[in-house]
mmCIF file of C-alpha atoms in Angstrom:
data_model
loop_
_atom_site.group_PDB
_atom_site.id
_atom_site.type_symbol
_atom_site.label_atom_id
_atom_site.label_comp_id
_atom_site.label_asym_id
_atom_site.label_seq_id
_atom_site.Cartn_x
_atom_site.Cartn_y
_atom_site.Cartn_z
ATOM 1 C CA MET T 12 0.864 -15.564 9.854
ATOM 2 C CA TYR T 13 -1.337 -13.373 12.040
ATOM 3 C CA PRO T 14 -4.995 -12.946 11.012
ATOM 4 C CA VAL T 15 -5.608 -9.704 9.108
ATOM 5 C CA ILE T 16 -9.132 -8.300 8.859
ATOM 6 C CA THR T 17 -10.256 -5.948 6.095
ATOM 7 C CA ILE T 18 -12.161 -2.830 7.184
ATOM 8 C CA PRO T 19 -13.558 -0.851 4.215
ATOM 9 C CA ALA T 20 -13.731 2.929 4.655
ATOM 10 C CA PHE T 21 -14.874 5.876 2.527
ATOM 11 C CA ASN T 22 -15.287 4.941 -1.154
ATOM 12 C CA ASP T 23 -12.244 2.762 -1.710
ATOM 13 C CA ASN T 24 -9.964 2.815 1.357
ATOM 14 C CA TYR T 25 -8.974 -0.264 3.317
ATOM 15 C CA ILE T 26 -8.007 -0.108 6.976
ATOM 16 C CA TRP T 27 -6.152 -3.231 8.052
ATOM 17 C CA LEU T 28 -6.624 -4.848 11.466
ATOM 18 C CA ILE T 29 -3.980 -7.331 12.655
ATOM 19 C CA ARG T 30 -5.359 -9.625 15.353
ATOM 20 C CA HIS T 31 -3.849 -11.690 18.142
ATOM 21 C CA GLU T 32 -6.455 -13.270 20.432
ATOM 22 C CA ASN T 33 -8.411 -10.313 21.850
ATOM 23 C CA HIS T 34 -5.769 -7.726 20.972
ATOM 24 C CA CYS T 35 -5.157 -5.907 17.702
ATOM 25 C CA LEU T 36 -3.250 -3.299 15.739
ATOM 26 C CA VAL T 37 -4.831 -1.114 13.050
ATOM 27 C CA VAL T 38 -3.053 0.346 10.036
ATOM 28 C CA ASP T 39 -4.006 3.740 8.575
ATOM 29 C CA PRO T 40 -7.382 4.379 10.255
ATOM 30 C CA GLY T 41 -8.673 7.246 8.161
ATOM 31 C CA ASP T 42 -12.108 6.849 9.760
ATOM 32 C CA ALA T 43 -12.648 5.765 13.352
ATOM 33 C CA ALA T 44 -16.269 4.639 12.997
ATOM 34 C CA PRO T 45 -15.825 1.414 10.977
ATOM 35 C CA VAL T 46 -12.809 0.479 13.111
ATOM 36 C CA GLN T 47 -14.785 0.950 16.312
ATOM 37 C CA THR T 48 -17.638 -1.116 14.903
ATOM 38 C CA ARG T 49 -15.330 -4.066 14.222
ATOM 39 C CA LEU T 50 -13.608 -3.772 17.583
ATOM 40 C CA ASP T 51 -16.981 -3.870 19.324
ATOM 41 C CA GLU T 52 -18.241 -6.766 17.189
ATOM 42 C CA LEU T 53 -15.152 -8.873 17.862
ATOM 43 C CA GLY T 54 -14.529 -7.762 21.438
ATOM 44 C CA LEU T 55 -11.002 -6.553 20.678
ATOM 45 C CA GLU T 56 -8.675 -4.224 22.573
ATOM 46 C CA LEU T 57 -6.728 -1.757 20.445
ATOM 47 C CA ASP T 58 -3.034 -1.898 21.347
ATOM 48 C CA ALA T 59 -1.532 0.327 18.649
ATOM 49 C CA ILE T 60 -2.138 2.396 15.530
ATOM 50 C CA LEU T 61 0.349 2.205 12.659
ATOM 51 C CA LEU T 62 0.468 5.044 10.127
ATOM 52 C CA THR T 63 2.215 4.954 6.752
ATOM 53 C CA HIS T 64 1.840 8.653 5.877
ATOM 54 C CA HIS T 65 0.079 11.843 6.861
ATOM 55 C CA HIS T 66 -2.801 12.126 4.357
ATOM 56 C CA HIS T 67 -6.183 12.620 6.014
ATOM 57 C CA ASP T 68 -7.801 9.491 4.599
ATOM 58 C CA HIS T 69 -5.140 7.524 6.497
ATOM 59 C CA VAL T 70 -4.993 9.454 9.779
ATOM 60 C CA GLY T 71 -8.458 11.020 10.196
ATOM 61 C CA GLY T 72 -9.617 8.499 12.798
ATOM 62 C CA VAL T 73 -6.561 8.670 15.036
ATOM 63 C CA ASP T 74 -7.838 11.247 17.529
ATOM 64 C CA ALA T 75 -11.148 9.478 18.165
ATOM 65 C CA LEU T 76 -9.526 6.066 18.554
ATOM 66 C CA LEU T 77 -6.890 7.327 20.979
ATOM 67 C CA LYS T 78 -9.579 8.988 23.070
ATOM 68 C CA ARG T 79 -11.435 5.680 23.284
ATOM 69 C CA TYR T 80 -8.223 3.663 23.835
ATOM 70 C CA PRO T 81 -5.825 5.987 25.691
ATOM 71 C CA LYS T 82 -3.315 3.173 26.319
ATOM 72 C CA ALA T 83 -2.938 2.462 22.593
ATOM 73 C CA ARG T 84 0.441 3.421 21.141
ATOM 74 C CA LEU T 85 0.786 5.503 17.995
ATOM 75 C CA TYR T 86 3.476 4.828 15.387
ATOM 76 C CA GLY T 87 4.151 6.807 12.243
ATOM 77 C CA PRO T 88 6.761 8.303 9.913
ATOM 78 C CA LYS T 89 9.555 10.335 11.437
ATOM 79 C CA LEU T 90 9.625 12.846 8.571
ATOM 80 C CA ASN T 91 5.890 13.591 8.803
ATOM 81 C CA PRO T 92 4.806 13.144 12.456
ATOM 82 C CA LEU T 93 1.246 14.080 13.335
ATOM 83 C CA PRO T 94 1.107 17.483 14.996
ATOM 84 C CA ASP T 95 -0.157 17.587 18.596
ATOM 85 C CA GLN T 96 0.170 13.809 18.979
ATOM 86 C CA HIS T 97 2.528 11.874 21.194
ATOM 87 C CA GLY T 98 3.797 8.945 19.176
ATOM 88 C CA GLN T 99 6.832 6.902 18.302
ATOM 89 C CA TRP T 100 8.079 8.266 14.995
ATOM 90 C CA LEU T 101 9.870 5.709 12.853
ATOM 91 C CA ASP T 102 12.498 5.577 10.134
ATOM 92 C CA GLU T 103 14.286 2.991 7.980
ATOM 93 C CA GLY T 104 15.185 -0.159 9.901
ATOM 94 C CA ASP T 105 13.173 0.567 13.042
ATOM 95 C CA LYS T 106 11.189 -2.364 14.436
ATOM 96 C CA ILE T 107 7.895 -2.834 16.248
ATOM 97 C CA GLY T 108 7.428 -5.891 18.438
ATOM 98 C CA TRP T 109 3.951 -7.083 19.406
ATOM 99 C CA HIS T 110 2.865 -10.506 20.742
ATOM 100 C CA GLY T 111 5.657 -12.290 18.888
ATOM 101 C CA LEU T 112 5.179 -10.321 15.666
ATOM 102 C CA THR T 113 8.070 -8.140 14.510
ATOM 103 C CA LEU T 114 7.366 -5.498 11.871
ATOM 104 C CA THR T 115 10.328 -3.764 10.251
ATOM 105 C CA VAL T 116 10.019 -0.242 8.891
ATOM 106 C CA MET T 117 11.053 0.709 5.358
ATOM 107 C CA HIS T 118 11.302 4.355 4.343
ATOM 108 C CA VAL T 119 9.669 4.464 0.901
ATOM 109 C CA PRO T 120 9.461 8.104 -0.278
ATOM 110 C CA GLY T 121 7.611 9.069 -3.428
ATOM 111 C CA HIS T 122 3.917 9.435 -2.670
ATOM 112 C CA THR T 123 5.018 11.577 0.276
ATOM 113 C CA LEU T 124 8.576 12.259 1.383
ATOM 114 C CA GLY T 125 8.123 10.600 4.756
ATOM 115 C CA HIS T 126 6.094 7.574 3.634
ATOM 116 C CA ILE T 127 6.967 4.335 5.425
ATOM 117 C CA ALA T 128 5.908 0.695 5.030
ATOM 118 C CA TYR T 129 5.814 -2.133 7.561
ATOM 119 C CA HIS T 130 6.797 -5.706 6.748
ATOM 120 C CA GLY T 131 7.145 -8.907 8.711
ATOM 121 C CA ASP T 132 5.762 -12.446 9.041
ATOM 122 C CA GLY T 133 5.108 -12.540 5.284
ATOM 123 C CA MET T 134 3.040 -9.337 5.315
ATOM 124 C CA LEU T 135 3.627 -5.896 3.793
ATOM 125 C CA PHE T 136 1.547 -2.864 4.756
ATOM 126 C CA CYS T 137 2.559 -0.317 2.134
ATOM 127 C CA GLY T 138 -0.044 2.451 2.302
ATOM 128 C CA ASP T 139 -0.167 4.361 -0.983
ATOM 129 C CA THR T 140 3.271 3.421 -2.325
ATOM 130 C CA LEU T 141 2.434 0.126 -4.027
ATOM 131 C CA PHE T 142 -1.023 -0.888 -5.244
ATOM 132 C CA SER T 143 -2.064 -4.068 -6.951
ATOM 133 C CA ALA T 144 -1.200 -3.439 -10.616
ATOM 134 C CA GLY T 145 -0.269 0.142 -9.765
ATOM 135 C CA CYS T 146 1.489 2.641 -7.524
ATOM 136 C CA GLY T 147 0.671 5.876 -5.793
ATOM 137 C CA ARG T 148 0.797 9.336 -7.295
ATOM 138 C CA MET T 149 3.900 11.393 -6.539
ATOM 139 C CA PHE T 150 2.599 14.276 -4.453
ATOM 140 C CA GLU T 151 5.951 15.091 -2.851
ATOM 141 C CA GLY T 152 8.656 12.806 -4.211
ATOM 142 C CA THR T 153 10.502 12.396 -7.505
ATOM 143 C CA PRO T 154 10.278 9.592 -10.075
ATOM 144 C CA ALA T 155 13.713 8.372 -8.986
ATOM 145 C CA GLN T 156 12.599 8.185 -5.336
ATOM 146 C CA MET T 157 9.342 6.432 -6.162
ATOM 147 C CA HIS T 158 10.958 3.937 -8.518
ATOM 148 C CA ASP T 159 13.629 3.130 -5.941
ATOM 149 C CA SER T 160 10.968 2.623 -3.255
ATOM 150 C CA LEU T 161 9.005 0.279 -5.501
ATOM 151 C CA MET T 162 12.087 -1.728 -6.390
ATOM 152 C CA ARG T 163 12.939 -2.157 -2.706
ATOM 153 C CA LEU T 164 9.429 -3.420 -1.993
ATOM 154 C CA ALA T 165 9.568 -5.676 -5.052
ATOM 155 C CA ALA T 166 12.746 -7.289 -3.696
ATOM 156 C CA LEU T 167 10.851 -8.801 -0.751
ATOM 157 C CA PRO T 168 10.042 -12.542 -0.955
ATOM 158 C CA ASP T 169 7.604 -13.773 -3.618
ATOM 159 C CA ASP T 170 5.059 -15.025 -1.061
ATOM 160 C CA THR T 171 4.787 -11.666 0.694
ATOM 161 C CA GLN T 172 1.117 -10.694 1.069
ATOM 162 C CA VAL T 173 0.707 -7.061 0.050
ATOM 163 C CA TYR T 174 -1.898 -5.067 1.983
ATOM 164 C CA CYS T 175 -2.433 -1.875 -0.026
ATOM 165 C CA ALA T 176 -4.627 0.945 1.236
ATOM 166 C CA HIS T 177 -7.044 1.316 -1.708
ATOM 167 C CA GLU T 178 -9.268 -0.783 -3.939
ATOM 168 C CA TYR T 179 -7.897 0.525 -7.235
ATOM 169 C CA THR T 180 -7.066 -2.840 -8.755
ATOM 170 C CA LEU T 181 -9.442 -3.087 -11.734
ATOM 171 C CA ALA T 182 -8.697 0.458 -12.917
ATOM 172 C CA ASN T 183 -4.969 -0.208 -12.524
ATOM 173 C CA LEU T 184 -5.244 -3.449 -14.498
ATOM 174 C CA ARG T 185 -6.926 -1.615 -17.379
ATOM 175 C CA PHE T 186 -3.958 0.726 -17.531
ATOM 176 C CA CYS T 187 -1.488 -2.161 -17.417
ATOM 177 C CA LEU T 188 -3.383 -3.750 -20.300
ATOM 178 C CA ALA T 189 -2.890 -0.587 -22.364
ATOM 179 C CA VAL T 190 0.841 -0.746 -21.668
ATOM 180 C CA GLU T 191 1.398 -4.492 -22.017
ATOM 181 C CA PRO T 192 -1.592 -5.969 -23.930
ATOM 182 C CA ASP T 193 0.013 -9.345 -24.628
ATOM 183 C CA ASN T 194 0.928 -10.234 -21.046
ATOM 184 C CA PRO T 195 -0.870 -13.516 -20.129
ATOM 185 C CA ALA T 196 -0.394 -12.961 -16.384
ATOM 186 C CA LEU T 197 -2.221 -9.668 -16.739
ATOM 187 C CA HIS T 198 -5.200 -11.237 -18.518
ATOM 188 C CA ALA T 199 -5.427 -13.945 -15.857
ATOM 189 C CA ARG T 200 -5.381 -11.370 -13.072
ATOM 190 C CA ILE T 201 -8.135 -9.311 -14.713
ATOM 191 C CA GLY T 202 -10.351 -12.399 -14.748
ATOM 192 C CA GLN T 203 -9.650 -13.159 -11.092
ATOM 193 C CA VAL T 204 -10.248 -9.626 -9.875
ATOM 194 C CA SER T 205 -13.394 -9.164 -11.956
ATOM 195 C CA LYS T 206 -14.967 -12.202 -10.274
ATOM 196 C CA LEU T 207 -13.976 -10.996 -6.811
ATOM 197 C CA ARG T 208 -15.388 -7.527 -7.340
ATOM 198 C CA GLN T 209 -18.631 -8.876 -8.842
ATOM 199 C CA GLN T 210 -19.082 -10.748 -5.556
ATOM 200 C CA GLY T 211 -18.336 -7.621 -3.531
ATOM 201 C CA LEU T 212 -15.053 -9.074 -2.272
ATOM 202 C CA PRO T 213 -11.755 -7.175 -1.970
ATOM 203 C CA SER T 214 -9.006 -7.837 -4.501
ATOM 204 C CA LEU T 215 -6.462 -7.592 -1.683
ATOM 205 C CA PRO T 216 -4.128 -8.747 -0.326
ATOM 206 C CA THR T 217 -2.124 -9.531 -3.420
ATOM 207 C CA ARG T 218 0.958 -11.741 -3.694
ATOM 208 C CA LEU T 219 4.174 -9.867 -4.418
ATOM 209 C CA GLY T 220 5.536 -12.504 -6.783
ATOM 210 C CA ASP T 221 2.369 -12.190 -8.863
ATOM 211 C CA GLU T 222 2.613 -8.398 -8.898
ATOM 212 C CA ARG T 223 6.030 -8.606 -10.486
ATOM 213 C CA ALA T 224 4.452 -10.528 -13.358
ATOM 214 C CA PHE T 225 1.807 -7.949 -14.301
ATOM 215 C CA ASN T 226 2.301 -4.630 -12.471
ATOM 216 C CA VAL T 227 3.957 -2.473 -15.131
ATOM 217 C CA PHE T 228 5.385 -0.106 -12.508
ATOM 218 C CA LEU T 229 7.503 -3.021 -11.264
ATOM 219 C CA ARG T 230 8.452 -3.976 -14.842
ATOM 220 C CA CYS T 231 10.116 -0.832 -16.159
ATOM 221 C CA ASP T 232 13.162 -2.819 -17.300
ATOM 222 C CA GLU T 233 11.023 -5.143 -19.454
ATOM 223 C CA PRO T 234 11.432 -4.455 -23.216
ATOM 224 C CA ASN T 235 7.677 -4.483 -23.900
ATOM 225 C CA VAL T 236 6.971 -1.989 -21.136
ATOM 226 C CA LYS T 237 9.836 0.264 -22.207
ATOM 227 C CA PHE T 238 8.649 0.147 -25.838
ATOM 228 C CA SER T 239 5.100 1.199 -24.884
ATOM 229 C CA ALA T 240 6.411 4.034 -22.719
ATOM 230 C CA GLU T 241 8.668 5.233 -25.551
ATOM 231 C CA LYS T 242 5.776 5.113 -28.001
ATOM 232 C CA HIS T 243 3.547 7.062 -25.636
ATOM 233 C CA GLY T 244 6.228 9.595 -24.701
ATOM 234 C CA MET T 245 7.539 9.804 -28.268
ATOM 235 C CA LYS T 246 11.164 9.684 -27.162
ATOM 236 C CA TYR T 247 13.934 7.221 -26.375
ATOM 237 C CA LEU T 248 14.118 6.313 -22.693
ATOM 238 C CA GLU T 249 17.585 5.695 -21.328
ATOM 239 C CA ASN T 250 16.815 3.840 -18.093
ATOM 240 C CA PRO T 251 13.992 2.313 -15.996
ATOM 241 C CA VAL T 252 13.516 5.525 -14.018
ATOM 242 C CA ASP T 253 12.750 7.423 -17.227
ATOM 243 C CA THR T 254 10.340 4.653 -18.228
ATOM 244 C CA PHE T 255 8.674 4.844 -14.832
ATOM 245 C CA ALA T 256 8.293 8.631 -15.098
ATOM 246 C CA VAL T 257 6.507 8.313 -18.451
ATOM 247 C CA LEU T 258 4.236 5.554 -17.160
ATOM 248 C CA ARG T 259 3.288 7.542 -14.064
ATOM 249 C CA ARG T 260 2.424 10.647 -16.120
ATOM 250 C CA TRP T 261 0.474 8.472 -18.554
ATOM 251 C CA LYS T 262 -1.483 6.870 -15.714
ATOM 252 C CA ASP T 263 -2.278 10.288 -14.220
ATOM 253 C CA THR T 264 -4.397 11.128 -17.270
ATOM 254 C CA PHE T 265 -5.491 7.626 -18.322
#
């Protein structure tokens, strides 16, 4: 697996830097300054920028970085390309090759309609679609789209390391606890993350197989999760998509 470096940005964003010797890729650079600082500290050359979606806290540093590294390539979603930028715009099944690493693109609409994720070599860079113990808000997509995207990500191998774009884990775990209070995997994860955050360490990456054990948004077909959603929504829910829709609305105001 290629080394991945965490670059904190803003209040709770993470920019991910994938390194190979003195070369690197960066994922979702919402702010150029912390990226440039790490590149200078480590003596790295920026080869490419990978974008998952068009929100400013994920793309705000692109212009400055491309000015500093004009040979760097820009990749992003085909349905939401950055205006006034020359890039390679990607869709489902497209691949990026770099120093022996192959990243495959998944189109995962929900948070935005064009949202994409990159996976390969046991890594998943999923932007704001999947969070540890949570998922992104649906600004453009439907519950059915978002649930389908999450299920496709959840079908990746158990040992996949999930590199989400925000440090929302403790707040997400508190919500999961309200939904599924008797889940032992959830209680264990809360203890782990609390210790990490007390030490000022990131809770990410997270292991996909573990997420399936406590992330309620990946567990909409579990009877306990469905029961809590029905109780909260005060109606019978016919399928996992309906359960997901109730959970997402509940989380929006939690």
